[in-house]
mmCIF file of C-alpha atoms and ligand atoms in Angstrom:
data_model
loop_
_atom_site.group_PDB
_atom_site.id
_atom_site.type_symbol
_atom_site.label_atom_id
_atom_site.label_comp_id
_atom_site.label_asym_id
_atom_site.label_seq_id
_atom_site.Cartn_x
_atom_site.Cartn_y
_atom_site.Cartn_z
ATOM 1 C CA VAL A 8 36.080 -4.134 16.525
ATOM 2 C CA GLU A 9 33.080 -5.212 14.358
ATOM 3 C CA ASP A 10 32.707 -3.858 11.160
ATOM 4 C CA GLN A 11 29.364 -1.462 11.069
ATOM 5 C CA THR A 12 29.432 -1.343 7.672
ATOM 6 C CA CYS A 13 28.504 -4.752 7.345
ATOM 7 C CA ARG A 14 24.853 -4.232 9.451
ATOM 8 C CA LYS A 15 23.896 -1.508 7.765
ATOM 9 C CA PRO A 16 20.824 -2.281 5.527
ATOM 10 C CA VAL A 17 21.369 -2.805 1.653
ATOM 11 C CA THR A 18 17.691 -3.436 0.098
ATOM 12 C CA LEU A 19 14.289 -3.757 1.664
ATOM 13 C CA ASP A 20 14.895 -7.211 2.646
ATOM 14 C CA ASP A 21 17.549 -6.720 4.774
ATOM 15 C CA LEU A 22 14.806 -4.745 6.299
ATOM 16 C CA ARG A 23 12.524 -7.340 7.073
ATOM 17 C CA SER A 24 15.433 -9.356 8.662
ATOM 18 C CA LEU A 25 15.987 -6.321 11.131
ATOM 19 C CA ALA A 26 12.369 -5.304 11.508
ATOM 20 C CA ARG A 27 11.558 -8.949 12.204
ATOM 21 C CA ALA A 28 14.325 -8.739 14.883
ATOM 22 C CA ALA A 29 12.927 -5.842 16.650
ATOM 23 C CA ILE A 30 8.702 -6.618 16.662
ATOM 24 C CA ASP A 31 7.181 -8.446 18.919
ATOM 25 C CA PRO A 32 6.455 -12.103 18.091
ATOM 26 C CA VAL A 33 2.814 -11.723 17.990
ATOM 27 C CA VAL A 34 2.873 -8.170 16.183
ATOM 28 C CA TRP A 35 5.411 -9.746 13.543
ATOM 29 C CA GLU A 36 2.589 -12.180 12.741
ATOM 30 C CA TYR A 37 -0.149 -9.595 12.370
ATOM 31 C CA ILE A 38 2.151 -7.992 9.307
ATOM 32 C CA ASP A 39 3.407 -10.391 8.169
ATOM 33 C CA CYS A 40 1.063 -12.973 7.647
ATOM 34 C CA GLY A 41 -1.798 -13.590 4.420
ATOM 35 C CA ALA A 42 -4.816 -15.067 4.119
ATOM 36 C CA GLY A 43 -5.289 -18.683 4.215
ATOM 37 C CA ASP A 44 -1.812 -20.685 3.037
ATOM 38 C CA GLY A 45 -0.084 -17.227 2.192
ATOM 39 C CA ARG A 46 -0.542 -19.026 -1.255
ATOM 40 C CA THR A 47 -1.664 -15.502 -3.248
ATOM 41 C CA GLN A 48 1.027 -13.278 -0.775
ATOM 42 C CA ARG A 49 4.118 -16.317 -2.143
ATOM 43 C CA ALA A 50 2.641 -15.852 -5.924
ATOM 44 C CA ASN A 51 2.904 -11.989 -5.707
ATOM 45 C CA GLU A 52 6.603 -12.365 -5.218
ATOM 46 C CA GLU A 53 7.506 -15.272 -7.493
ATOM 47 C CA HIS A 54 5.693 -14.330 -10.383
ATOM 48 C CA LEU A 55 7.759 -10.830 -10.520
ATOM 49 C CA ASP A 56 10.907 -13.238 -9.994
ATOM 50 C CA ARG A 57 9.981 -15.881 -13.433
ATOM 51 C CA ILE A 58 9.777 -12.221 -15.753
ATOM 52 C CA GLY A 59 13.484 -11.222 -16.923
ATOM 53 C CA ILE A 60 14.540 -8.090 -17.832
ATOM 54 C CA VAL A 61 15.820 -8.389 -22.002
ATOM 55 C CA PRO A 62 18.486 -4.439 -21.924
ATOM 56 C CA ARG A 63 19.338 -2.827 -24.611
ATOM 57 C CA CYS A 64 22.653 -1.217 -25.597
ATOM 58 C CA LEU A 65 24.175 2.343 -25.782
ATOM 59 C CA ARG A 66 20.752 4.190 -25.075
ATOM 60 C CA GLY A 67 22.330 7.525 -23.734
ATOM 61 C CA ALA A 68 20.480 6.778 -20.434
ATOM 62 C CA SER A 69 22.874 9.281 -18.275
ATOM 63 C CA ALA A 70 20.047 10.657 -16.292
ATOM 64 C CA PRO A 71 16.986 8.184 -16.242
ATOM 65 C CA ALA A 72 13.596 10.064 -15.847
ATOM 66 C CA HIS A 73 11.759 7.913 -13.537
ATOM 67 C CA ALA A 74 9.416 11.034 -11.846
ATOM 68 C CA MET A 75 5.629 10.135 -11.870
ATOM 69 C CA ALA A 76 2.884 12.359 -12.518
ATOM 70 C CA ALA A 77 -0.210 11.393 -11.124
ATOM 71 C CA LEU A 78 -2.996 13.148 -9.598
ATOM 72 C CA GLY A 79 -2.563 16.723 -10.726
ATOM 73 C CA HIS A 80 1.424 16.028 -8.600
ATOM 74 C CA THR A 81 4.636 15.197 -9.556
ATOM 75 C CA PHE A 82 6.559 12.536 -7.165
ATOM 76 C CA ARG A 83 10.133 11.870 -7.440
ATOM 77 C CA TYR A 84 9.271 8.320 -8.107
ATOM 78 C CA PRO A 85 7.118 6.580 -9.293
ATOM 79 C CA VAL A 86 6.038 4.601 -5.820
ATOM 80 C CA GLY A 87 4.202 5.174 -3.028
ATOM 81 C CA ILE A 88 3.200 3.982 0.378
ATOM 82 C CA SER A 89 0.286 1.556 0.791
ATOM 83 C CA PRO A 90 -2.250 1.946 3.373
ATOM 84 C CA THR A 91 -1.595 0.259 6.374
ATOM 85 C CA ALA A 92 -3.473 -0.080 10.009
ATOM 86 C CA PHE A 93 -1.772 0.562 13.483
ATOM 87 C CA GLN A 94 1.304 2.022 12.373
ATOM 88 C CA ARG A 95 1.906 2.635 15.771
ATOM 89 C CA LEU A 96 2.357 -1.216 16.956
ATOM 90 C CA VAL A 97 6.324 -1.519 15.234
ATOM 91 C CA HIS A 98 7.414 2.464 16.163
ATOM 92 C CA ASP A 99 6.073 4.899 18.783
ATOM 93 C CA ASP A 100 6.071 7.845 15.971
ATOM 94 C CA GLY A 101 3.638 5.990 14.149
ATOM 95 C CA GLU A 102 1.882 7.827 10.808
ATOM 96 C CA ILE A 103 3.862 10.421 11.546
ATOM 97 C CA ALA A 104 7.559 9.317 10.758
ATOM 98 C CA THR A 105 5.683 7.521 7.855
ATOM 99 C CA ALA A 106 4.267 10.478 6.415
ATOM 100 C CA GLN A 107 7.614 12.923 7.198
ATOM 101 C CA ALA A 108 9.773 10.302 5.658
ATOM 102 C CA ALA A 109 6.818 10.530 2.320
ATOM 103 C CA ALA A 110 7.558 14.158 2.159
ATOM 104 C CA ALA A 111 11.401 13.720 2.491
ATOM 105 C CA ALA A 112 11.457 11.063 -0.304
ATOM 106 C CA GLY A 113 8.928 12.512 -2.500
ATOM 107 C CA VAL A 114 6.755 9.843 -2.759
ATOM 108 C CA PRO A 115 2.457 10.048 -1.782
ATOM 109 C CA MET A 116 1.647 8.350 1.046
ATOM 110 C CA ILE A 117 -1.481 6.776 1.506
ATOM 111 C CA VAL A 118 -2.957 6.797 5.260
ATOM 112 C CA SER A 119 -5.031 3.661 6.688
ATOM 113 C CA ALA A 120 -8.902 4.453 7.859
ATOM 114 C CA MET A 121 -7.435 2.633 11.042
ATOM 115 C CA SER A 122 -4.619 4.801 11.304
ATOM 116 C CA SER A 123 -2.872 4.660 14.809
ATOM 117 C CA VAL A 124 -2.617 8.739 14.958
ATOM 118 C CA ALA A 125 -5.568 10.809 13.513
ATOM 119 C CA LEU A 126 -5.500 11.644 10.224
ATOM 120 C CA GLU A 127 -5.289 15.763 10.943
ATOM 121 C CA ASP A 128 -2.163 14.959 13.338
ATOM 122 C CA ILE A 129 -0.566 13.262 10.405
ATOM 123 C CA ALA A 130 -0.807 16.061 8.301
ATOM 124 C CA GLN A 131 0.033 18.163 10.830
ATOM 125 C CA ALA A 132 2.551 16.628 11.482
ATOM 126 C CA ALA A 133 3.711 16.334 7.758
ATOM 127 C CA PRO A 134 2.792 19.748 6.083
ATOM 128 C CA GLU A 135 5.004 18.929 2.826
ATOM 129 C CA ALA A 136 3.493 15.128 2.152
ATOM 130 C CA SER A 137 1.069 14.193 -0.392
ATOM 131 C CA LEU A 138 -1.362 12.118 1.479
ATOM 132 C CA TRP A 139 -3.889 9.879 0.222
ATOM 133 C CA LEU A 140 -6.925 8.968 2.874
ATOM 134 C CA GLN A 141 -8.166 5.245 2.603
ATOM 135 C CA THR A 142 -11.259 4.419 3.631
ATOM 136 C CA TYR A 143 -13.812 1.488 3.725
ATOM 137 C CA LEU A 144 -17.655 1.397 2.554
ATOM 138 C CA PHE A 145 -18.494 1.233 5.731
ATOM 139 C CA LYS A 146 -22.515 -0.044 6.207
ATOM 140 C CA ASP A 147 -22.804 3.450 8.062
ATOM 141 C CA ARG A 148 -22.579 6.013 5.171
ATOM 142 C CA ALA A 149 -21.993 9.019 7.432
ATOM 143 C CA THR A 150 -19.238 7.001 9.191
ATOM 144 C CA THR A 151 -17.723 6.986 5.390
ATOM 145 C CA ALA A 152 -19.016 10.506 4.502
ATOM 146 C CA GLU A 153 -17.619 12.070 7.886
ATOM 147 C CA LEU A 154 -14.302 10.633 7.252
ATOM 148 C CA VAL A 155 -13.910 11.553 3.557
ATOM 149 C CA ALA A 156 -15.010 15.220 4.675
ATOM 150 C CA ARG A 157 -12.467 15.481 7.568
ATOM 151 C CA ALA A 158 -9.965 14.523 5.400
ATOM 152 C CA GLU A 159 -10.856 17.312 2.558
ATOM 153 C CA ARG A 160 -10.760 19.574 5.587
ATOM 154 C CA ALA A 161 -7.472 18.326 6.340
ATOM 155 C CA GLY A 162 -5.725 18.969 3.645
ATOM 156 C CA TYR A 163 -5.506 15.088 1.597
ATOM 157 C CA ALA A 164 -4.887 14.805 -1.965
ATOM 158 C CA ALA A 165 -6.916 11.496 -2.587
ATOM 159 C CA VAL A 166 -9.458 8.986 -0.994
ATOM 160 C CA VAL A 167 -8.529 5.565 -2.222
ATOM 161 C CA VAL A 168 -11.218 3.234 -1.363
ATOM 162 C CA THR A 169 -10.462 0.155 -0.568
ATOM 163 C CA LEU A 170 -12.617 -2.683 -3.087
ATOM 164 C CA GLY A 171 -12.611 -6.165 -3.164
ATOM 165 C CA CYS A 172 -13.094 -6.413 0.473
ATOM 166 C CA PRO A 173 -16.760 -6.784 1.270
ATOM 167 C CA VAL A 174 -15.507 -9.031 3.938
ATOM 168 C CA PRO A 175 -12.372 -9.162 6.326
ATOM 169 C CA GLY A 176 -10.169 -12.363 4.422
ATOM 170 C CA ARG A 177 -9.478 -15.225 7.056
ATOM 171 C CA ARG A 178 -5.831 -14.635 7.949
ATOM 172 C CA ASP A 179 -4.898 -18.364 9.800
ATOM 173 C CA ARG A 180 -2.161 -17.357 11.248
ATOM 174 C CA LEU A 181 -3.438 -13.920 12.934
ATOM 175 C CA ILE A 182 -6.438 -16.497 13.885
ATOM 176 C CA ARG A 183 -4.215 -19.321 15.369
ATOM 177 C CA GLY A 184 -1.422 -16.215 16.989
ATOM 178 C CA CYS A 185 -4.606 -14.787 19.457
ATOM 179 C CA PHE A 186 -3.720 -11.292 18.405
ATOM 180 C CA GLN A 187 -5.142 -8.077 20.508
ATOM 181 C CA LEU A 188 -4.185 -4.882 20.177
ATOM 182 C CA PRO A 189 -2.270 -3.044 23.143
ATOM 183 C CA ASP A 190 -3.482 -0.937 24.972
ATOM 184 C CA ASP A 191 -1.864 1.855 24.158
ATOM 185 C CA VAL A 192 -2.490 1.704 20.267
ATOM 186 C CA ARG A 193 -6.018 2.408 19.151
ATOM 187 C CA ALA A 194 -7.665 3.586 15.507
ATOM 188 C CA ALA A 195 -7.347 6.964 16.110
ATOM 189 C CA ASN A 196 -9.589 8.224 13.423
ATOM 190 C CA PHE A 197 -12.900 6.383 15.301
ATOM 191 C CA GLY A 198 -14.099 6.619 19.371
ATOM 192 C CA ARG A 199 -12.001 4.104 21.938
ATOM 193 C CA ARG A 200 -13.874 0.795 21.556
ATOM 194 C CA ASP A 201 -12.550 -1.935 24.225
ATOM 195 C CA ARG A 202 -12.524 -5.651 21.916
ATOM 196 C CA VAL A 203 -10.995 -5.960 19.224
ATOM 197 C CA ASP A 204 -11.590 -9.076 17.040
ATOM 198 C CA PHE A 205 -8.154 -9.002 14.902
ATOM 199 C CA ASN A 206 -8.967 -10.789 12.407
ATOM 200 C CA ASN A 207 -10.968 -8.103 11.299
ATOM 201 C CA PRO A 208 -9.760 -4.756 12.585
ATOM 202 C CA ILE A 209 -12.872 -2.938 11.542
ATOM 203 C CA HIS A 210 -14.661 -4.404 14.041
ATOM 204 C CA SER A 211 -12.077 -2.762 16.637
ATOM 205 C CA VAL A 212 -14.210 0.437 15.516
ATOM 206 C CA ASP A 213 -16.969 -0.870 15.857
ATOM 207 C CA VAL A 214 -18.103 0.240 12.002
ATOM 208 C CA GLU A 215 -19.072 -2.383 9.740
ATOM 209 C CA LEU A 216 -18.251 -2.742 6.032
ATOM 210 C CA ASP A 217 -21.390 -3.069 4.272
ATOM 211 C CA ALA A 218 -20.877 -6.462 2.332
ATOM 212 C CA ALA A 219 -23.944 -5.881 -0.128
ATOM 213 C CA ALA A 220 -22.302 -2.672 -1.579
ATOM 214 C CA THR A 221 -21.964 -2.179 -5.248
ATOM 215 C CA TRP A 222 -20.495 0.409 -7.738
ATOM 216 C CA ARG A 223 -23.663 1.823 -7.203
ATOM 217 C CA ASP A 224 -22.537 3.143 -3.790
ATOM 218 C CA LEU A 225 -19.241 4.313 -5.172
ATOM 219 C CA ALA A 226 -20.921 6.425 -7.213
ATOM 220 C CA TRP A 227 -22.427 7.837 -3.757
ATOM 221 C CA LEU A 228 -19.290 8.407 -2.483
ATOM 222 C CA ARG A 229 -18.367 10.062 -5.681
ATOM 223 C CA GLY A 230 -21.085 12.909 -5.048
ATOM 224 C CA VAL A 231 -19.908 13.380 -1.719
ATOM 225 C CA THR A 232 -16.579 15.143 -2.231
ATOM 226 C CA ARG A 233 -14.152 16.857 -4.096
ATOM 227 C CA LEU A 234 -11.259 14.378 -3.636
ATOM 228 C CA PRO A 235 -10.112 12.548 -6.509
ATOM 229 C CA LEU A 236 -11.005 8.506 -5.875
ATOM 230 C CA VAL A 237 -8.600 5.870 -6.551
ATOM 231 C CA GLY A 238 -10.454 2.407 -6.234
ATOM 232 C CA LYS A 239 -7.691 -0.160 -4.789
ATOM 233 C CA GLY A 240 -8.674 -3.311 -5.111
ATOM 234 C CA VAL A 241 -8.922 -4.069 -9.103
ATOM 235 C CA ILE A 242 -8.003 -7.518 -10.309
ATOM 236 C CA ASP A 243 -10.242 -8.045 -13.438
ATOM 237 C CA PRO A 244 -10.459 -5.905 -16.076
ATOM 238 C CA ARG A 245 -13.775 -6.071 -16.563
ATOM 239 C CA ASP A 246 -14.231 -4.074 -13.169
ATOM 240 C CA VAL A 247 -12.622 -1.280 -15.114
ATOM 241 C CA ALA A 248 -15.760 -0.087 -17.267
ATOM 242 C CA PRO A 249 -17.952 0.543 -14.077
ATOM 243 C CA ALA A 250 -14.846 1.264 -12.111
ATOM 244 C CA LEU A 251 -14.296 4.923 -15.137
ATOM 245 C CA GLU A 252 -18.420 5.148 -14.876
ATOM 246 C CA ALA A 253 -18.634 5.539 -10.935
ATOM 247 C CA GLY A 254 -16.218 8.462 -11.643
ATOM 248 C CA LEU A 255 -12.459 6.860 -10.126
ATOM 249 C CA SER A 256 -9.984 8.869 -10.728
ATOM 250 C CA ALA A 257 -6.930 6.099 -11.348
ATOM 251 C CA ILE A 258 -7.599 2.240 -9.880
ATOM 252 C CA MET A 259 -4.977 0.479 -7.872
ATOM 253 C CA VAL A 260 -4.503 -3.283 -9.117
ATOM 254 C CA SER A 261 -3.747 -5.163 -5.603
ATOM 255 C CA ASN A 262 -4.851 -8.469 -3.779
ATOM 256 C CA HIS A 263 -4.278 -6.240 -0.368
ATOM 257 C CA GLY A 264 -0.823 -8.054 -0.312
ATOM 258 C CA GLY A 265 -2.803 -11.441 -0.114
ATOM 259 C CA ARG A 266 -4.579 -10.908 2.692
ATOM 260 C CA GLN A 267 -7.851 -11.100 1.575
ATOM 261 C CA LEU A 268 -8.725 -13.791 -0.750
ATOM 262 C CA ASP A 269 -6.437 -16.516 -0.658
ATOM 263 C CA GLY A 270 -5.472 -17.653 -4.007
ATOM 264 C CA THR A 271 -6.048 -14.997 -5.633
ATOM 265 C CA ILE A 272 -3.738 -14.546 -8.878
ATOM 266 C CA ALA A 273 0.128 -12.537 -8.450
ATOM 267 C CA THR A 274 -1.156 -8.505 -9.114
ATOM 268 C CA ILE A 275 1.715 -8.619 -11.757
ATOM 269 C CA ALA A 276 -0.237 -11.502 -13.790
ATOM 270 C CA ALA A 277 -3.474 -8.890 -13.122
ATOM 271 C CA LEU A 278 -1.401 -5.622 -14.302
ATOM 272 C CA PRO A 279 -1.483 -5.808 -18.486
ATOM 273 C CA ALA A 280 -5.057 -7.020 -19.028
ATOM 274 C CA VAL A 281 -6.158 -4.111 -16.285
ATOM 275 C CA VAL A 282 -4.307 -1.820 -18.223
ATOM 276 C CA ASP A 283 -5.055 -2.523 -21.657
ATOM 277 C CA ALA A 284 -9.023 -2.075 -19.821
ATOM 278 C CA ALA A 285 -8.122 1.094 -18.580
ATOM 279 C CA ALA A 286 -6.584 1.907 -22.431
ATOM 280 C CA GLY A 287 -4.799 5.219 -21.029
ATOM 281 C CA ARG A 288 -8.086 6.945 -19.870
ATOM 282 C CA LEU A 289 -6.973 6.705 -15.756
ATOM 283 C CA PRO A 290 -3.543 5.766 -14.176
ATOM 284 C CA VAL A 291 -3.453 2.467 -12.943
ATOM 285 C CA PHE A 292 -1.005 1.621 -10.279
ATOM 286 C CA VAL A 293 -0.174 -1.865 -8.324
ATOM 287 C CA ASP A 294 0.939 -3.155 -4.880
ATOM 288 C CA SER A 295 1.195 -6.730 -3.233
ATOM 289 C CA GLY A 296 4.932 -8.082 -3.445
ATOM 290 C CA PHE A 297 7.259 -5.502 -4.984
ATOM 291 C CA ARG A 298 11.002 -5.423 -2.907
ATOM 292 C CA ARG A 299 13.242 -4.676 -5.744
ATOM 293 C CA GLY A 300 13.740 -1.715 -8.101
ATOM 294 C CA THR A 301 13.700 -4.515 -10.977
ATOM 295 C CA ASP A 302 10.130 -5.040 -9.432
ATOM 296 C CA VAL A 303 9.512 -1.766 -10.189
ATOM 297 C CA LEU A 304 10.525 -1.369 -13.601
ATOM 298 C CA LYS A 305 8.876 -4.878 -14.325
ATOM 299 C CA ALA A 306 5.462 -3.012 -13.291
ATOM 300 C CA LEU A 307 6.431 0.588 -15.073
ATOM 301 C CA ALA A 308 7.285 -1.250 -18.354
ATOM 302 C CA LEU A 309 3.366 -3.697 -18.303
ATOM 303 C CA GLY A 310 1.603 -0.052 -18.081
ATOM 304 C CA ALA A 311 1.886 0.525 -14.236
ATOM 305 C CA THR A 312 2.175 4.319 -13.808
ATOM 306 C CA GLY A 313 3.764 3.915 -9.990
ATOM 307 C CA VAL A 314 4.350 0.987 -7.593
ATOM 308 C CA PHE A 315 3.319 1.154 -3.581
ATOM 309 C CA LEU A 316 4.362 -1.152 -1.051
ATOM 310 C CA GLY A 317 3.027 -2.258 2.360
ATOM 311 C CA ARG A 318 4.809 -4.248 4.745
ATOM 312 C CA PRO A 319 8.188 -3.126 3.202
ATOM 313 C CA VAL A 320 7.290 0.546 5.009
ATOM 314 C CA LEU A 321 6.520 -1.096 8.361
ATOM 315 C CA TRP A 322 10.111 -3.568 7.979
ATOM 316 C CA ALA A 323 12.166 0.577 7.861
ATOM 317 C CA LEU A 324 9.544 1.580 9.959
ATOM 318 C CA ALA A 325 10.175 -0.573 12.869
ATOM 319 C CA ALA A 326 13.888 -0.648 12.221
ATOM 320 C CA GLY A 327 15.041 3.161 11.960
ATOM 321 C CA GLY A 328 11.431 5.227 12.253
ATOM 322 C CA ARG A 329 11.599 8.448 10.340
ATOM 323 C CA ASP A 330 15.070 7.929 8.860
ATOM 324 C CA GLY A 331 14.138 4.663 8.233
ATOM 325 C CA VAL A 332 11.466 4.955 6.193
ATOM 326 C CA ALA A 333 13.056 7.633 4.255
ATOM 327 C CA ASP A 334 15.852 5.691 3.509
ATOM 328 C CA ALA A 335 14.172 2.487 2.421
ATOM 329 C CA LEU A 336 12.284 4.765 -0.045
ATOM 330 C CA THR A 337 15.843 6.527 -1.325
ATOM 331 C CA MET A 338 16.900 2.891 -1.706
ATOM 332 C CA LEU A 339 14.152 1.593 -3.822
ATOM 333 C CA GLY A 340 14.332 4.748 -6.347
ATOM 334 C CA ALA A 341 18.332 4.539 -6.856
ATOM 335 C CA GLU A 342 17.631 0.329 -7.057
ATOM 336 C CA LEU A 343 15.094 2.116 -9.836
ATOM 337 C CA ARG A 344 17.517 4.522 -11.370
ATOM 338 C CA VAL A 345 20.729 1.915 -11.518
ATOM 339 C CA ALA A 346 17.632 -0.539 -13.379
ATOM 340 C CA MET A 347 16.385 1.735 -15.549
ATOM 341 C CA GLN A 348 19.862 2.617 -16.924
ATOM 342 C CA LEU A 349 21.158 -0.592 -16.978
ATOM 343 C CA ALA A 350 18.226 -1.735 -19.486
ATOM 344 C CA GLY A 351 19.157 0.900 -21.355
ATOM 345 C CA CYS A 352 15.806 3.089 -20.725
ATOM 346 C CA ALA A 353 16.350 7.285 -20.362
ATOM 347 C CA SER A 354 12.870 7.336 -19.509
ATOM 348 C CA LEU A 355 10.004 6.343 -17.924
ATOM 349 C CA SER A 356 8.252 6.331 -21.298
ATOM 350 C CA GLU A 357 10.718 4.285 -23.085
ATOM 351 C CA LEU A 358 9.775 0.886 -20.683
ATOM 352 C CA GLY A 359 7.374 -1.046 -22.808
ATOM 353 C CA PRO A 360 6.514 -5.478 -22.375
ATOM 354 C CA GLY A 361 9.286 -5.251 -25.246
ATOM 355 C CA VAL A 362 11.862 -4.846 -22.217
ATOM 356 C CA LEU A 363 10.529 -8.077 -20.300
ATOM 357 C CA THR A 364 10.611 -11.376 -21.535
ATOM 358 C CA ALA A 365 6.880 -13.130 -22.047
HETATM 359 C C1 LIG B 26 -0.033 -5.028 8.202
HETATM 360 C C2 LIG B 26 -1.027 -4.353 7.041
HETATM 361 C C3 LIG B 26 -2.303 -3.962 7.653
HETATM 362 C C4 LIG B 26 -2.745 -3.438 6.391
HETATM 363 N N1 LIG B 26 -3.853 -2.513 6.248
HETATM 364 C C5 LIG B 26 -4.259 -1.928 5.555
HETATM 365 C C6 LIG B 26 -5.991 -1.019 5.744
HETATM 366 O O1 LIG B 26 -5.816 -0.713 6.565
HETATM 367 N N2 LIG B 26 -6.288 -0.773 4.355
HETATM 368 C C7 LIG B 26 -6.006 -1.592 2.803
HETATM 369 O O2 LIG B 26 -6.986 -0.961 2.245
HETATM 370 N N3 LIG B 26 -4.853 -2.331 2.927
HETATM 371 C C8 LIG B 26 -4.300 -2.803 4.597
HETATM 372 N N4 LIG B 26 -3.405 -3.870 3.560
HETATM 373 C C9 LIG B 26 -2.697 -3.851 2.542
HETATM 374 C C10 LIG B 26 -1.668 -2.678 2.309
HETATM 375 O O3 LIG B 26 -2.564 -1.623 1.447
HETATM 376 C C11 LIG B 26 -0.981 -3.527 1.029
HETATM 377 O O4 LIG B 26 -2.192 -4.056 -0.544
HETATM 378 C C12 LIG B 26 -0.658 -4.707 0.890
HETATM 379 O O5 LIG B 26 0.332 -4.604 1.863
HETATM 380 C C13 LIG B 26 0.717 -4.396 -0.388
HETATM 381 O O6 LIG B 26 1.504 -5.705 -0.311
HETATM 382 P P1 LIG B 26 3.132 -5.895 0.383
HETATM 383 O O7 LIG B 26 2.527 -5.807 1.601
HETATM 384 O O8 LIG B 26 3.533 -6.846 -0.327
HETATM 385 O O9 LIG B 26 3.948 -4.904 -0.309
HETATM 386 C C14 LIG B 26 -2.797 -3.758 4.933
HETATM 387 C C15 LIG B 26 -1.238 -4.970 5.044
HETATM 388 C C16 LIG B 26 -0.711 -4.997 6.524
HETATM 389 C C17 LIG B 26 0.725 -5.799 6.045
#
C-alpha cells in the first residue's frame, strides 16, 4: 500500500507541483509566465532568499500575536490574496472557492476586475469574506465608475487600483504559447466578447487601459466612491507623496509577480524605502514572490503591514478547490507562527529590521 501521507502537500511549493500536473499546459503557461525573460519574477524570490534572519533567545514567544489590522478590519494573519484574473481556468468553482477559503482563513481577498465569476455572485456565495475589488483606470471612465459602484453595492470593503500597468507587459511565453480563453471561461463582470488577445486580457472585454492616466485621475476615482482606495504597484518611494495627496488609504508594493516590466527590482528590495516614505501615514502591503512563512516574516520586519499571494493561491485552487486554498493559507500562517517563535518574536510589533541581516 502506498503511503498517502507522503503525498500530502506540506508547502506552497508542493502545491505548485500538484497544480502543474493537474493543469492544461497552455493554461499553466498563462499562470506561470512573467514578462520578458522572467528576470523580475526570479529576482523576487532570489532577493528574499538572500536576506537572513537573526533569531533572539528566551523571549517568551508562546503565543505569537500575528493578527493584521488594516482598513478598519482585523484579519487572522498578516496575509491576503492578490487579484488574479479568470480563476475558473484552474477550477470550476473559480473565485467562489477562493472567496470562501479566504473567509475560512480570516484573510482578505482582492477580486480581479477580470474575474470569471461576477463580483456580485462572489459576494453572495461568501458573505463572510472581506472582499476588495481590483480595477484599472479604464479609458472609459464610466466603465471604471460603474464597476466600483457595483462593488460598493455588493458590500465590498475596498477598491484596489492597479497602478504601474498603463499598458500590458509583454509576456513572451504567452505569445509563444498562443493562449486563448476557453469558451466556458469569460470576464464575467463585462459583456461577452468573442476574441481574446491573451497577452492583453483587458482586450477580452473590449475595454482599454488609459495609458495617459495621471495622479489626477486617481483623485477623480477617490471622488466617486466611499470605499477606501489601495494603490497596487508602487515601487519608487517618490510615488508615496502623490498617493497620499490623491487620497489613497493604503499602497501595495508590487511588480505584479514580474508580469509587467521585466527588469524591475524585487519588491522586497523596494519595500524599505517605500515604508520610510510612508512614515506610518498609511499601511504598506507587498506581494510578488512570497512562498514561505519566513518570507512573510522578512517583509513584516521591513515594515510591511501584510503580504499578499498571487500564483500560490491558483496552485492551491487547482490542486484542491476551496479546501485547498484554505489549507494553503493556514499552512502559510502556521509557518509564520513558528518562524516568529523561533526568531524570538512574541508579536508583530517586535519584528523590525534588527531581526534581519543587512
Ligand atoms: C494568472 C495571473 C493573473 C493576474 N491577474 C491580475 C489582475 O487581473 N489584476 C492585477 O492587478 N494583477 C494581476 N496579477 C498579478 C497579481 O495580483 C500579483 O501581483 C502577483 O501574482 C504576485 O506575485 P506572485 O504570483 O509571485 O505571488 C495576476 C497574476 C497572475 C499570476
